[in-house]
XYZ file of C-alpha atoms in Angstrom:
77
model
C 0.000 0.000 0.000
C 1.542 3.347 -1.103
C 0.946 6.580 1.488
C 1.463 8.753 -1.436
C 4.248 11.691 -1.546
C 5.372 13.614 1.627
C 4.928 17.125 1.328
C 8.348 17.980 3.017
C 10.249 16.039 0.673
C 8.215 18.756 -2.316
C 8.898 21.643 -0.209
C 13.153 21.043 -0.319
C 12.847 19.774 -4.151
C 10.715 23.237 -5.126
C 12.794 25.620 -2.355
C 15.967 24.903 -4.024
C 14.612 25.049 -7.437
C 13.241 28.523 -6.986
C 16.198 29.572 -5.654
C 17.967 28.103 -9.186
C 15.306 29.234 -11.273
C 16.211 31.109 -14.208
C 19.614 28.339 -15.116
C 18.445 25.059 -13.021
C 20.073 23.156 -11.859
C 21.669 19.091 -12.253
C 19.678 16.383 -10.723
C 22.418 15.514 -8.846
C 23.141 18.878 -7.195
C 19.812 18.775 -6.382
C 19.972 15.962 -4.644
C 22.678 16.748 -2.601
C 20.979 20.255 -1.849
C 17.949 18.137 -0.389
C 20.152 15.494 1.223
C 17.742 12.941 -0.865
C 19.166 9.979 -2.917
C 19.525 11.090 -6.650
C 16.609 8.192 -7.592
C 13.994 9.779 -4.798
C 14.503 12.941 -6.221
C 13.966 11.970 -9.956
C 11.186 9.803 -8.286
C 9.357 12.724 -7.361
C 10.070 15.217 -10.007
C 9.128 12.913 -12.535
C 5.881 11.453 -10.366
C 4.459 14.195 -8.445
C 6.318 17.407 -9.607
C 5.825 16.330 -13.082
C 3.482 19.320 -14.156
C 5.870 22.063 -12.284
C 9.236 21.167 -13.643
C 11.168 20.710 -17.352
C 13.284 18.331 -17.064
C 16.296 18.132 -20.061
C 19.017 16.548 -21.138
C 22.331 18.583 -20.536
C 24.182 20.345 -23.811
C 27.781 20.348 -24.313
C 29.498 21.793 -27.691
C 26.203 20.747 -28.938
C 25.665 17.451 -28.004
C 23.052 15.996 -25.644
C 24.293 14.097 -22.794
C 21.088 12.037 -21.698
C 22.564 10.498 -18.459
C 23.204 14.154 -17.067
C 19.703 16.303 -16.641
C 19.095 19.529 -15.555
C 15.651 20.448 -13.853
C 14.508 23.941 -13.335
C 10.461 25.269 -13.030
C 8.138 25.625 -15.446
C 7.621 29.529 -16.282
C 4.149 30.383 -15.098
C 2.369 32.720 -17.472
């Protein structure tokens, strides 16, 4: 039986993204910003967060590195 996301955990994922909103930030800083494994975080960005947050591929000298994402929020308009 699943008891559904904990609202703390959404609270350190979305404090630390506002505060890295206009770049974002890696999945894996974020996760050590939150003191969360990497796969809990991803867990809930992709699960619960999904509708808040871009999630991409990072870009180096024009090619996509798929293994390494950055997450920031979705621009509200």
């Amino acid at each position: 039986m699943s008891k559904g996301p904990d609202d703390k955990k959404i609270e350190k994922i979305t404090k630390i993204l506002k505060n890295n909103k206009k770049e974002g930030i890696w999945i894996r800083e974020l996760a050590r910003q939150v003191k969360m494994p990497i796969a809990t975080v991803y867990y809930y960005l992709s699960n619960f967060m999904e509708n808040e947050v871009e999630i991409k591929p990072a870009v180096f000298s024009g090619i996509q590195h798929k293994q390494m994402k950055i997450v920031k929020l979705r621009d509200v308009r």
